[in-house]
Amino acid sequence: MTPYRLRAAALALALGGLGLACDSEEAFPNIDELDQLRSLHTQTRTPPKDGTNRVDGVERAAKLGDLLFHDEKLSRCGTVSCQSCHGGEGRTVDTPTAEGCGGQRTVRNPPTVLNVAYNRWFMWDGRADRLWNQAVLPLTNPVEMNSDATVVAARLGAPEYRTEYQALFGKFPEEEAGPTLLTNVGKVLAAYERTLVRIDAPFDEDVKRFIAAAEAGKAEDDPAYLGLKTFVRKGQCVVCHKGPALSDDLFHNIGVKDSSAGAGGQWAALESLLDWEFNAASPYSDAPSGTDAGRLKTLRTQAKQEEMEGAFRTPSLRNVALTAPYMHNGEQATLEDVVDFYNKGGDPAGSFTGRRTDTIVKLDLSDEEKQALVALLKSMTGVVR
Ligand code: HEC
Ligand code: HEC
């Protein structure tokens, strides 16, 4: 961007942040909004390769990972697999929380694992920094699979797993140290999850067509006009739900009701990530001094309580129609409810921790705008390839 464009964009952002509707007379989309729209529909085909996982992208690993993802015997109770909470079309559950070993409930709503390998951070609070180390958390979480290295080693000793494991990692499961075994199982699961790609939605075609219409001076005639205008301008959704994944992959406090122990969001999870024996800078990473480890250093030096307290990761909106209920607490049952949530400027002050970001304000959407926004969200469902 030229300095002038940069200033114009900063100004637009500042005005937007204050919720001033001073540009509401201006024709939609203006030049900056057109750029924002252009950024939405160009998804990189395959997820970026994870240098910290030596079996990422290896077909044999993905196949083993598929079997393990569906294997209930990896849990101590013998009845819960990854698939138990990440199944169905939306690869999640249709209740606010999910059931783990012994009928226990998770604290939060399970995010989908569709397109998860495009993410930079994992979990609502970002307490995992790589897809493979994330997998260790549900495996060992007492309310989820309640497992450990001993249970996992016993299961991996099965003939159908044992030789595959050895072919990938050079040792048999029973020869491996516990933490190495757990993280290698995580790497195999991640190799499988990388294949769960569902992009290419009607939304992408609509945005392309709308851009062409806008360039021809006919934006208002396009059926996607009101939905996109509300998403980009009045609703400010694109401030956070941007780029091809419809997420900035950052954390924001948008004011979602929460009185659980994890209500502090990213701030509450920060220490455990930085000190975690399995993070991207740990000896279990296959690139412990690579860029992913570097990100942790940056996080450590730049962490600000004021910004991180009560902040949760912006979820991708791709396939969002398949993953109800919504938000980290699962409190919004439908997309209509989500739009109402934003329309009233989030949950009431005092019902969540920290300070709500300035971008979230009352929106005063008309019924037409609300409906157009919901239709837009529904158009983000990708086709199965
Ligand atoms: C009992 C239900 C349950 C089981 C079993 C379970 N998960 Fe999850 N999963 C969740 C919940 C709840 C979250 C969100 C937790 C949080 O953010 O605090 C989650 C988060 C995730 C995420 C992060 C997604 C994102 O966008 O950040 C991934 C990836 C994932 N699980 C994969 C797995 C894998 C792999 C397994 C098996 C080893 C598994 N899950 C087992 C409930 C479950
Ligand atoms: C300031 C950044 C920001 C803005 C602006 C924003 N969102 Fe979000 N969005 C988030 C975050 C963060 C979450 C998760 C919050 C949580 O669960 O605590 C979220 C959650 C959602 C979800 C739930 C997805 C799921 O899988 O549970 C939907 C749908 C959604 N936003 C749509 C919108 C729409 C529509 C707008 C505009 C009216 C909008 N967002 C504006 C950051 C933002």
Coordinates of C-alpha atoms and ligand atoms in Angstrom, one line a residue:
M1 CA 0.0 0.0 0.0
T2 CA 1.2 3.5 -0.7
P3 CA 1.4 5.9 2.3
Y4 CA -1.7 7.6 1.2
R5 CA -3.7 4.4 0.9
L6 CA -2.3 3.3 4.3
R7 CA -3.5 6.5 5.9
A8 CA -6.9 6.3 4.3
A9 CA -7.2 2.7 5.5
A10 CA -6.1 3.6 9.0
L11 CA -8.6 6.4 9.0
A12 CA -11.4 4.2 7.8
L13 CA -10.5 1.7 10.5
A14 CA -10.5 4.3 13.2
L15 CA -13.9 5.7 12.1
G16 CA -15.3 2.2 11.8
G17 CA -13.9 1.4 15.3
L18 CA -15.8 4.4 16.7
G19 CA -19.0 3.2 15.0
L20 CA -19.4 6.4 13.1
A21 CA -21.8 6.0 10.2
C22 CA -20.3 9.0 8.4
D23 CA -19.6 6.9 5.2
S24 CA -23.1 5.5 5.0
E25 CA -24.0 7.8 2.1
E26 CA -21.0 6.6 0.0
A27 CA -21.7 4.0 -2.6
F28 CA -20.9 0.4 -1.6
P29 CA -18.3 -0.9 -2.2
N30 CA -15.6 1.9 -2.0
I31 CA -12.0 1.0 -3.1
D32 CA -10.9 -0.4 0.3
E33 CA -14.1 -2.4 0.7
L34 CA -13.5 -3.8 -2.8
D35 CA -10.1 -5.0 -1.7
Q36 CA -11.6 -6.6 1.4
L37 CA -14.1 -8.4 -0.8
R38 CA -11.3 -9.6 -3.1
S39 CA -9.4 -11.1 -0.2
L40 CA -12.4 -13.3 0.7
H41 CA -12.6 -15.8 -2.0
T42 CA -9.1 -17.0 -2.9
Q43 CA -8.4 -19.9 -0.7
T44 CA -5.0 -21.7 -1.0
R45 CA -5.9 -25.1 -2.2
T46 CA -4.1 -27.3 0.3
P47 CA -3.4 -26.2 3.9
P48 CA 0.1 -24.9 4.5
K49 CA 2.6 -27.7 5.3
D50 CA 3.4 -28.0 9.0
G51 CA 7.2 -28.1 9.3
T52 CA 6.9 -29.1 13.0
N53 CA 5.2 -32.4 12.0
R54 CA 7.4 -34.7 9.9
V55 CA 4.5 -36.9 8.8
D56 CA 2.3 -34.0 7.7
G57 CA 1.2 -34.6 4.2
V58 CA 2.3 -38.3 4.3
E59 CA -0.5 -40.4 2.9
R60 CA 0.4 -43.5 5.0
A61 CA 0.2 -41.3 8.2
A62 CA -3.2 -39.8 7.1
K63 CA -4.6 -43.4 6.7
L64 CA -3.4 -44.4 10.1
G65 CA -4.7 -41.2 11.5
D66 CA -8.1 -41.9 10.1
L67 CA -8.3 -45.2 11.9
L68 CA -7.1 -43.7 15.2
F69 CA -9.5 -40.7 14.9
H70 CA -12.3 -43.2 14.9
D71 CA -10.9 -45.6 17.6
E72 CA -12.8 -45.5 20.9
K73 CA -10.2 -47.8 22.5
L74 CA -7.7 -44.9 22.6
S75 CA -9.8 -43.6 25.5
R76 CA -9.5 -45.1 29.0
C77 CA -13.3 -45.7 29.2
G78 CA -13.2 -47.4 25.8
T79 CA -16.3 -45.6 24.5
V80 CA -15.0 -42.2 23.4
S81 CA -13.1 -41.4 20.2
C82 CA -12.2 -38.1 18.5
Q83 CA -15.1 -38.9 16.2
S84 CA -17.5 -38.9 19.1
C85 CA -17.3 -35.1 19.4
H86 CA -16.2 -34.3 15.8
G87 CA -18.5 -36.4 13.8
G88 CA -21.5 -35.8 11.5
E89 CA -21.5 -33.4 8.5
G90 CA -20.3 -30.4 10.6
R91 CA -17.6 -32.5 12.3
T92 CA -18.8 -31.3 15.7
V93 CA -21.8 -32.0 18.0
D94 CA -25.2 -30.3 17.9
T95 CA -25.4 -29.5 21.7
P96 CA -23.7 -26.6 23.5
T97 CA -21.1 -29.0 25.1
A98 CA -20.1 -32.6 24.4
E99 CA -20.0 -35.8 26.4
G100 CA -16.7 -37.5 27.2
C101 CA -15.7 -40.5 29.4
G102 CA -18.2 -41.4 32.1
G103 CA -20.9 -39.0 30.9
Q104 CA -18.8 -36.0 31.8
R105 CA -19.4 -32.8 29.8
T106 CA -16.8 -30.6 28.1
V107 CA -16.6 -27.0 29.3
R108 CA -16.9 -25.5 25.8
N109 CA -18.5 -26.1 22.4
P110 CA -16.4 -28.3 20.2
P111 CA -15.2 -26.4 17.1
T112 CA -15.4 -28.2 13.7
V113 CA -12.3 -30.0 12.5
L114 CA -13.2 -29.1 8.9
N115 CA -10.5 -26.9 7.4
V116 CA -8.7 -27.0 10.7
A117 CA -5.2 -27.4 9.2
Y118 CA -5.5 -23.8 7.8
N119 CA -5.5 -22.5 11.4
R120 CA -2.5 -21.0 13.1
W121 CA -3.8 -21.4 16.7
F122 CA -6.0 -24.1 18.1
M123 CA -8.7 -24.3 20.8
W124 CA -11.0 -21.3 21.6
D125 CA -8.3 -19.8 23.8
G126 CA -5.3 -20.7 21.6
R127 CA -3.7 -23.0 24.2
A128 CA -2.3 -25.2 21.5
D129 CA 0.0 -23.9 18.8
R130 CA 0.1 -26.8 16.4
L131 CA -2.4 -29.3 15.2
W132 CA -0.4 -32.3 16.5
N133 CA 0.1 -31.0 20.0
Q134 CA -3.6 -30.1 20.2
A135 CA -4.5 -33.8 19.9
V136 CA -2.7 -34.6 23.1
L137 CA -5.1 -32.4 25.0
P138 CA -8.4 -34.3 24.3
L139 CA -6.5 -37.7 24.6
T140 CA -5.4 -36.9 28.1
N141 CA -8.2 -34.6 29.3
P142 CA -10.0 -36.4 32.2
V143 CA -13.5 -35.3 30.9
E144 CA -12.8 -36.2 27.3
M145 CA -10.8 -39.4 26.6
N146 CA -9.0 -39.6 30.0
S147 CA -6.1 -41.5 28.3
D148 CA -2.4 -41.6 28.9
A149 CA 0.7 -43.1 27.3
T150 CA 0.1 -46.5 28.8
V151 CA -3.4 -46.8 27.4
V152 CA -2.2 -45.5 24.0
A153 CA 0.8 -47.9 23.9
A154 CA -1.5 -50.9 24.7
R155 CA -3.8 -49.9 21.8
L156 CA -1.1 -49.1 19.3
G157 CA 0.3 -52.6 20.0
A158 CA -2.6 -54.0 17.9
P159 CA -1.2 -55.7 14.7
E160 CA -3.1 -53.3 12.4
Y161 CA -1.3 -50.3 14.0
R162 CA 2.0 -51.6 15.2
T163 CA 3.8 -52.1 11.8
E164 CA 2.3 -48.9 10.4
Y165 CA 3.6 -46.9 13.4
Q166 CA 7.0 -48.5 12.9
A167 CA 7.1 -47.7 9.2
L168 CA 6.5 -44.1 10.0
F169 CA 8.6 -43.5 13.1
G170 CA 11.3 -46.3 12.9
K171 CA 10.4 -47.8 16.3
F172 CA 7.6 -50.0 17.6
P173 CA 5.1 -48.3 19.9
E174 CA 6.2 -50.2 22.9
E175 CA 9.8 -49.1 22.4
E176 CA 8.9 -45.4 22.4
A177 CA 9.0 -43.1 25.4
G178 CA 5.6 -42.1 26.6
P179 CA 5.6 -38.4 25.6
T180 CA 7.1 -39.2 22.2
L181 CA 4.4 -41.8 21.6
L182 CA 1.6 -39.4 22.5
T183 CA 3.0 -36.6 20.3
N184 CA 3.6 -39.0 17.4
V185 CA 0.0 -40.2 17.7
G186 CA -0.9 -36.5 17.6
K187 CA 1.2 -36.1 14.4
V188 CA -0.6 -39.0 12.7
L189 CA -4.0 -37.6 13.7
A190 CA -3.0 -34.2 12.4
A191 CA -1.9 -35.8 9.1
Y192 CA -5.5 -37.1 8.8
E193 CA -7.2 -33.9 9.9
R194 CA -5.2 -32.1 7.2
T195 CA -7.4 -33.9 4.6
L196 CA -10.7 -32.6 6.0
V197 CA -10.9 -29.7 3.6
R198 CA -14.3 -28.3 2.6
I199 CA -14.0 -25.0 0.8
D200 CA -15.5 -23.7 -2.5
A201 CA -18.9 -22.4 -1.4
P202 CA -21.6 -20.6 -3.3
F203 CA -20.4 -17.6 -1.3
D204 CA -17.2 -17.6 -3.4
E205 CA -19.0 -17.5 -6.7
D206 CA -21.3 -14.8 -5.3
V207 CA -18.4 -12.6 -4.2
K208 CA -16.7 -13.0 -7.6
R209 CA -19.9 -12.1 -9.4
F210 CA -20.5 -9.2 -7.1
I211 CA -17.0 -7.7 -7.6
A212 CA -17.6 -7.9 -11.4
A213 CA -20.9 -6.2 -11.0
A214 CA -19.4 -3.5 -8.8
E215 CA -16.6 -2.9 -11.3
A216 CA -19.3 -2.4 -13.9
G217 CA -21.1 0.1 -11.7
K218 CA -24.0 -2.2 -11.0
A219 CA -23.3 -3.4 -7.5
E220 CA -26.8 -2.5 -6.3
D221 CA -28.4 -4.8 -8.9
D222 CA -26.6 -7.9 -7.6
P223 CA -28.6 -10.3 -5.3
A224 CA -25.6 -10.4 -2.9
Y225 CA -25.6 -6.6 -2.4
L226 CA -27.4 -6.2 0.9
G227 CA -25.7 -9.2 2.5
L228 CA -22.2 -8.2 1.6
K229 CA -22.8 -4.6 2.4
T230 CA -24.0 -5.5 5.9
F231 CA -21.2 -7.9 6.4
V232 CA -18.5 -5.4 5.3
R233 CA -19.9 -2.0 6.3
K234 CA -22.7 -1.8 8.8
G235 CA -22.0 -5.1 10.6
Q236 CA -18.2 -4.7 10.5
C237 CA -18.0 -8.5 10.4
V238 CA -15.1 -8.3 7.9
V239 CA -12.9 -6.6 10.5
C240 CA -12.4 -10.0 12.1
H241 CA -13.9 -12.5 9.7
K242 CA -11.6 -11.8 6.8
G243 CA -9.4 -13.4 4.2
P244 CA -10.1 -16.7 2.6
A245 CA -10.8 -18.5 5.8
L246 CA -13.2 -15.8 7.0
S247 CA -11.1 -15.5 10.1
D248 CA -8.1 -13.2 11.1
D249 CA -6.9 -16.1 13.3
L250 CA -6.6 -13.6 16.1
F251 CA -8.3 -13.4 19.5
H252 CA -11.0 -10.8 20.5
N253 CA -13.2 -10.2 23.4
I254 CA -16.6 -9.8 21.8
G255 CA -18.5 -10.2 25.1
V256 CA -19.7 -13.8 25.2
K257 CA -21.3 -14.7 28.5
D258 CA -18.9 -17.0 30.6
S259 CA -18.5 -17.6 34.3
S260 CA -16.4 -20.8 33.9
A261 CA -12.8 -21.2 35.1
G262 CA -11.7 -20.5 31.5
A263 CA -13.6 -17.3 31.1
G264 CA -10.2 -15.4 30.9
G265 CA -9.8 -16.8 27.4
Q266 CA -6.4 -16.3 25.7
W267 CA -4.9 -14.5 28.7
A268 CA -5.8 -17.4 31.1
A269 CA -4.3 -19.9 28.7
L270 CA -1.1 -18.0 27.9
E271 CA 1.3 -19.3 30.6
S272 CA 0.3 -22.9 30.0
L273 CA 1.1 -22.6 26.3
L274 CA 4.4 -20.8 26.8
D275 CA 5.6 -23.3 29.4
W276 CA 4.0 -26.4 27.7
E277 CA 6.3 -29.4 27.3
F278 CA 4.7 -30.1 23.9
N279 CA 4.6 -26.6 22.3
A280 CA 6.2 -25.9 18.9
A281 CA 9.5 -24.9 20.6
S282 CA 9.7 -28.2 22.5
P283 CA 11.9 -31.2 21.7
Y284 CA 8.8 -33.0 20.4
S285 CA 8.5 -30.5 17.6
D286 CA 10.3 -31.4 14.3
A287 CA 11.3 -27.8 13.9
P288 CA 11.9 -26.5 17.4
S289 CA 13.7 -23.4 16.3
G290 CA 11.6 -22.7 13.2
T291 CA 9.1 -19.9 12.6
D292 CA 6.4 -21.5 14.8
A293 CA 8.7 -21.5 17.8
G294 CA 9.5 -17.9 16.9
R295 CA 5.8 -17.0 17.1
L296 CA 5.8 -18.1 20.7
K297 CA 8.7 -15.8 21.6
T298 CA 6.8 -12.9 20.0
L299 CA 3.7 -13.8 21.9
R300 CA 5.7 -13.9 25.2
T301 CA 7.1 -10.4 24.6
Q302 CA 4.0 -8.8 23.2
A303 CA 1.3 -10.3 25.4
K304 CA -1.0 -7.6 26.8
Q305 CA -3.5 -8.6 29.5
E306 CA -5.9 -5.8 28.5
E307 CA -6.2 -7.3 24.9
M308 CA -6.1 -10.9 25.8
E309 CA -8.4 -11.1 28.8
G310 CA -11.7 -12.8 27.8
A311 CA -10.5 -13.0 24.2
F312 CA -11.3 -16.0 22.1
R313 CA -10.2 -17.1 18.6
T314 CA -12.2 -15.8 15.7
P315 CA -13.7 -18.9 14.2
S316 CA -13.7 -19.4 10.4
L317 CA -17.2 -18.9 9.0
R318 CA -16.8 -21.5 6.3
N319 CA -19.4 -24.3 6.8
V320 CA -20.9 -22.4 9.7
A321 CA -24.5 -23.5 8.8
L322 CA -23.4 -27.1 9.6
T323 CA -22.0 -26.4 13.1
A324 CA -24.8 -25.0 15.3
P325 CA -24.8 -24.2 18.2
Y326 CA -22.4 -21.3 18.2
M327 CA -19.8 -19.4 20.2
H328 CA -17.3 -21.0 22.6
N329 CA -20.1 -21.6 25.1
G330 CA -22.5 -22.8 22.5
E331 CA -25.1 -20.3 23.8
Q332 CA -26.5 -19.3 20.4
A333 CA -28.7 -21.9 18.9
T334 CA -29.1 -20.6 15.3
L335 CA -27.4 -18.2 12.9
E336 CA -30.4 -15.9 13.5
D337 CA -29.5 -15.9 17.2
V338 CA -25.9 -15.0 16.3
V339 CA -27.0 -12.1 14.2
D340 CA -29.3 -10.9 17.1
F341 CA -26.3 -11.2 19.5
Y342 CA -24.2 -8.9 17.3
N343 CA -27.1 -6.6 16.7
K344 CA -27.5 -5.9 20.4
G345 CA -23.7 -5.4 20.8
G346 CA -23.0 -8.7 22.6
D347 CA -24.0 -10.1 26.0
P348 CA -24.6 -7.7 28.9
A349 CA -21.6 -6.1 30.6
G350 CA -20.7 -8.1 33.7
S351 CA -21.6 -11.5 32.2
F352 CA -18.1 -12.0 30.8
T353 CA -14.5 -11.3 31.8
G354 CA -12.3 -8.4 30.6
R355 CA -13.2 -5.5 28.3
R356 CA -15.2 -5.9 25.1
T357 CA -13.4 -4.7 22.0
D358 CA -14.6 -1.4 20.6
T359 CA -15.6 -2.9 17.3
I360 CA -18.6 -4.7 18.9
V361 CA -21.4 -2.1 19.3
K362 CA -25.2 -2.1 18.8
L363 CA -25.8 -2.3 15.1
D364 CA -29.5 -1.3 14.5
L365 CA -29.9 -3.7 11.7
S366 CA -33.2 -3.8 9.8
D367 CA -35.1 -7.1 9.4
E368 CA -34.0 -7.2 5.8
E369 CA -30.3 -6.7 6.7
K370 CA -30.5 -9.4 9.3
Q371 CA -32.1 -11.8 6.8
A372 CA -29.5 -10.9 4.2
L373 CA -26.7 -11.5 6.7
V374 CA -28.1 -15.0 7.7
A375 CA -28.4 -15.9 4.0
L376 CA -24.9 -14.8 3.4
L377 CA -23.6 -17.0 6.3
K378 CA -25.6 -19.9 4.9
S379 CA -24.0 -19.5 1.5
M380 CA -20.5 -20.2 3.1
T381 CA -21.1 -24.0 3.2
G382 CA -18.5 -25.6 1.0
V383 CA -19.0 -28.4 -1.4
V384 CA -17.7 -31.9 -0.7
R385 CA -15.0 -32.8 -3.2
Ligands
HEC1 C1 -15.6 -35.2 24.6 C2 -15.5 -34.5 23.4 C3 -14.3 -34.3 22.6 C4 -13.4 -35.4 22.2 C5 -13.5 -36.8 22.5 C6 -12.4 -34.8 21.3 N1 -12.7 -33.4 21.2 FE1 -11.7 -32.1 20.0 N2 -12.6 -30.6 20.9 C7 -13.6 -30.7 21.9 C8 -13.9 -29.4 22.5 C9 -14.9 -29.1 23.6 C10 -13.0 -28.5 21.9 C11 -12.8 -27.1 22.3 C12 -12.0 -27.0 23.6 C13 -11.5 -25.6 24.0 O1 -11.4 -24.8 23.1 O2 -11.3 -25.4 25.2 C14 -12.2 -29.3 20.9 C15 -11.2 -28.7 20.1 C16 -10.6 -29.5 19.1 C17 -9.7 -28.9 18.1 C18 -9.4 -27.4 17.9 C19 -10.2 -26.9 16.7 C20 -10.0 -25.4 16.6 O3 -10.5 -24.8 15.6 O4 -9.3 -24.8 17.4 C21 -9.3 -30.0 17.3 C22 -8.3 -29.9 16.1 C23 -9.8 -31.2 17.9 N3 -10.6 -30.8 19.0 C24 -9.4 -32.4 17.5 C25 -9.7 -33.6 18.3 C26 -9.0 -34.8 18.2 C27 -7.9 -35.1 17.2 C28 -9.5 -35.7 19.1 C29 -9.1 -37.1 19.4 C30 -7.7 -37.3 19.9 C31 -10.6 -34.9 19.8 N4 -10.6 -33.6 19.3 C32 -11.4 -35.4 20.8 C33 -14.3 -31.9 22.2 C34 -13.8 -33.1 22.0
HEC2 C1 -14.0 -8.0 16.8 C2 -14.0 -9.2 15.9 C3 -15.3 -9.7 15.4 C4 -16.3 -9.1 14.7 C5 -16.3 -7.6 14.3 C6 -17.3 -10.1 14.4 N1 -16.9 -11.3 14.9 FE1 -17.9 -13.0 14.7 N2 -16.7 -13.9 16.1 C7 -15.5 -13.3 16.6 C8 -15.0 -14.1 17.7 C9 -13.8 -13.8 18.5 C10 -16.0 -15.2 17.8 C11 -15.9 -16.3 18.9 C12 -16.3 -15.6 20.2 C13 -16.5 -16.5 21.4 O1 -17.0 -17.6 21.2 O2 -16.2 -16.1 22.5 C14 -16.9 -15.0 16.8 C15 -18.0 -15.9 16.5 C16 -18.9 -15.8 15.4 C17 -19.8 -16.8 15.0 C18 -19.9 -18.2 15.6 C19 -19.1 -19.2 14.9 C20 -19.0 -20.5 15.6 O3 -18.5 -21.5 14.9 O4 -19.4 -20.7 16.7 C21 -20.5 -16.3 13.9 C22 -21.5 -17.0 13.1 C23 -20.0 -15.0 13.7 N3 -19.0 -14.7 14.6 C24 -20.4 -14.1 12.7 C25 -20.2 -12.8 12.7 C26 -21.0 -11.8 12.0 C27 -22.2 -12.1 11.1 C28 -20.4 -10.6 12.3 C29 -20.9 -9.2 11.9 C30 -22.2 -8.8 12.3 C31 -19.3 -10.8 13.2 N4 -19.2 -12.1 13.4 C32 -18.4 -9.8 13.7 C33 -15.0 -12.1 16.2 C34 -15.7 -11.1 15.5

